[in-house]
Amino acid sequence: MSKVYTQLNFHKHTFCVWQEVSEEAIVGYEAHYSSRSGSRYIFTKSGVYRIANHWGRAANCRWRLQALEGYKNQRVKIGYANWTDFYVNDEHSKLYFITVDYNLHTVQYHHRDSFIPRDNALLRTAGATAKRMVLLKEVVSETNWAKYLQYTLLEDLRRRIIDELLTTDATFIAIKQKHHRM
């Protein structure tokens, strides 16, 4: 049975993907709570609005903003999340998996309890997920990592390496050694 989140506990060790909304969504509302860091919160029966200029790690939480358009940290954005969008977060449990969008060249992490298909992606701790995402972002967006590797088509090699990074704990060096030029 999953934990039930409300305005009393949503800010304690949680993971959440917030959806950015426009200012019109909160017209007529007053903030119910303001944090020491300047974030403001508006509580509703079904969820919470957050007005903040920082997303990602917030105290003991991992809160990501799904922005309407190019998000720049330090700019105030309004996010909304249903109470059911919050999941337990701790630094030691294997709670996270990573997905790659090959068309958009993006890498995202998700909570194991979210409704995102996981395929064969490995569950990792928050720290291990962050480290693996750095590698995946490099493989998705750069080509320098492929220097000295044996391949015909870079995109085929890229997909094979990404697949191994997603589904195994093998090191990047070990994965690349499989494709090293003789």
XYZ file of C-alpha atoms in Angstrom:
182
model
C 0.000 0.000 0.000
C 1.448 3.373 -0.994
C 1.735 6.302 1.348
C -0.938 8.997 1.200
C 0.404 12.542 0.853
C -1.287 15.741 2.023
C -0.292 19.297 2.873
C 1.047 17.961 6.164
C 3.659 15.563 4.755
C 4.282 16.191 1.017
C 7.475 18.105 1.817
C 9.127 15.305 3.796
C 11.422 13.009 1.776
C 9.422 12.925 -1.448
C 9.957 12.707 -5.182
C 7.570 14.543 -7.512
C 7.346 15.743 -11.091
C 5.492 19.050 -11.009
C 3.687 20.375 -14.099
C 4.318 24.018 -14.869
C 1.136 26.092 -15.056
C 0.495 29.686 -16.037
C -0.169 32.493 -13.574
C -3.865 32.329 -14.486
C -4.090 28.996 -12.633
C -3.573 30.692 -9.268
C -5.547 33.911 -9.784
C -7.701 34.471 -6.719
C -5.649 32.182 -4.482
C -3.538 33.285 -1.534
C -0.448 31.378 -0.449
C -1.071 29.150 2.549
C 2.599 28.750 3.373
C 5.934 30.421 2.560
C 9.197 28.574 3.134
C 12.446 30.061 4.429
C 13.863 29.829 0.901
C 11.020 31.960 -0.475
C 8.870 29.265 -2.076
C 5.146 29.748 -1.661
C 2.526 27.009 -1.534
C -1.197 26.994 -2.254
C -3.044 23.894 -1.086
C -6.164 22.534 -2.740
C -8.224 19.430 -2.064
C -6.576 17.546 -4.939
C -3.024 18.924 -4.812
C -0.625 21.795 -4.332
C 0.731 24.745 -6.298
C 4.330 25.755 -5.730
C 5.661 29.170 -6.715
C 9.466 28.990 -6.648
C 12.685 29.908 -8.383
C 14.453 26.631 -7.569
C 13.599 23.064 -8.516
C 15.462 19.788 -8.391
C 16.727 19.189 -4.884
C 14.585 21.008 -2.368
C 15.689 20.180 1.187
C 15.244 16.382 1.478
C 13.057 16.155 -1.647
C 13.691 15.636 -5.346
C 11.207 17.795 -7.194
C 11.467 18.191 -10.951
C 9.529 20.797 -12.912
C 8.076 19.699 -16.241
C 8.321 23.128 -17.820
C 6.034 24.532 -20.496
C 9.087 25.854 -22.338
C 12.827 26.211 -21.720
C 13.237 26.279 -17.960
C 15.974 28.409 -16.475
C 16.750 27.951 -12.788
C 16.454 31.109 -10.666
C 13.383 32.286 -12.607
C 10.119 32.027 -10.711
C 7.882 29.290 -12.079
C 4.553 27.916 -10.899
C 4.225 24.154 -10.635
C 1.241 22.022 -9.765
C 1.143 18.455 -8.457
C -1.712 16.230 -7.370
C -1.275 14.602 -3.982
C -1.022 11.284 -5.848
C 2.050 12.575 -7.759
C 4.256 12.369 -4.658
C 6.343 9.282 -3.941
C 8.671 8.295 -1.122
C 12.295 9.418 -1.499
C 15.334 8.247 0.383
C 18.974 8.267 -0.561
C 19.682 4.583 0.119
C 16.859 2.636 -1.557
C 16.796 1.691 -5.220
C 13.829 3.862 -6.189
C 14.793 5.387 -9.539
C 15.120 4.371 -13.158
C 16.200 6.342 -16.197
C 14.618 6.761 -19.620
C 16.100 8.181 -22.807
C 14.145 9.903 -25.561
C 16.239 9.262 -28.659
C 14.265 11.723 -30.775
C 14.563 14.652 -28.363
C 18.016 13.619 -27.092
C 16.887 13.889 -23.475
C 17.508 11.828 -20.357
C 15.075 11.769 -17.422
C 14.827 9.868 -14.169
C 11.586 8.546 -12.717
C 10.367 6.957 -9.518
C 9.724 3.211 -9.566
C 6.114 3.794 -8.434
C 5.308 6.237 -11.247
C 3.266 5.049 -14.199
C 6.146 5.494 -16.650
C 7.007 2.229 -18.468
C 10.362 0.994 -17.202
C 11.094 -1.706 -19.794
C 14.347 -3.335 -18.606
C 15.791 -0.240 -16.954
C 17.620 -0.956 -13.719
C 16.509 0.548 -10.422
C 19.189 2.627 -8.721
C 19.663 4.787 -5.636
C 19.373 8.558 -6.069
C 23.161 9.002 -6.077
C 23.781 6.177 -8.549
C 20.996 7.540 -10.759
C 22.581 11.005 -10.811
C 25.979 9.565 -11.772
C 24.515 7.367 -14.522
C 22.534 10.313 -15.905
C 25.764 12.294 -16.379
C 27.133 9.461 -18.534
C 23.897 9.050 -20.459
C 23.671 12.768 -21.217
C 27.203 12.640 -22.571
C 26.419 9.680 -24.838
C 23.115 11.201 -25.992
C 24.445 14.654 -26.854
C 28.167 14.336 -27.629
C 30.450 12.285 -29.877
C 33.841 12.518 -28.154
C 33.133 9.374 -26.098
C 33.094 7.334 -29.363
C 36.705 8.165 -30.218
C 38.737 4.955 -30.635
C 35.632 2.737 -30.713
C 34.804 0.237 -33.451
C 31.556 1.106 -35.255
C 29.995 1.618 -38.653
C 27.058 3.847 -37.708
C 27.425 6.137 -34.698
C 23.681 6.071 -33.943
C 23.656 2.262 -33.750
C 26.626 2.305 -31.386
C 25.010 5.100 -29.354
C 21.817 3.045 -28.890
C 23.726 -0.115 -27.893
C 25.777 1.774 -25.313
C 22.759 3.645 -23.960
C 20.869 0.360 -23.653
C 23.701 -1.137 -21.600
C 23.965 1.979 -19.431
C 20.223 1.754 -18.722
C 19.970 -1.975 -18.067
C 23.248 -2.923 -16.363
C 25.573 -1.763 -13.627
C 28.559 -2.181 -15.930
C 30.962 0.740 -15.872
C 31.172 3.064 -18.855
C 34.783 1.966 -19.368
C 33.795 -1.721 -19.428
C 30.996 -1.018 -21.909
C 33.296 0.984 -24.167
C 35.993 -1.709 -24.018
C 33.603 -4.082 -25.805
C 33.703 -1.718 -28.778
C 37.363 -0.676 -28.611
C 39.337 -0.691 -31.868
C 41.972 -3.366 -32.146
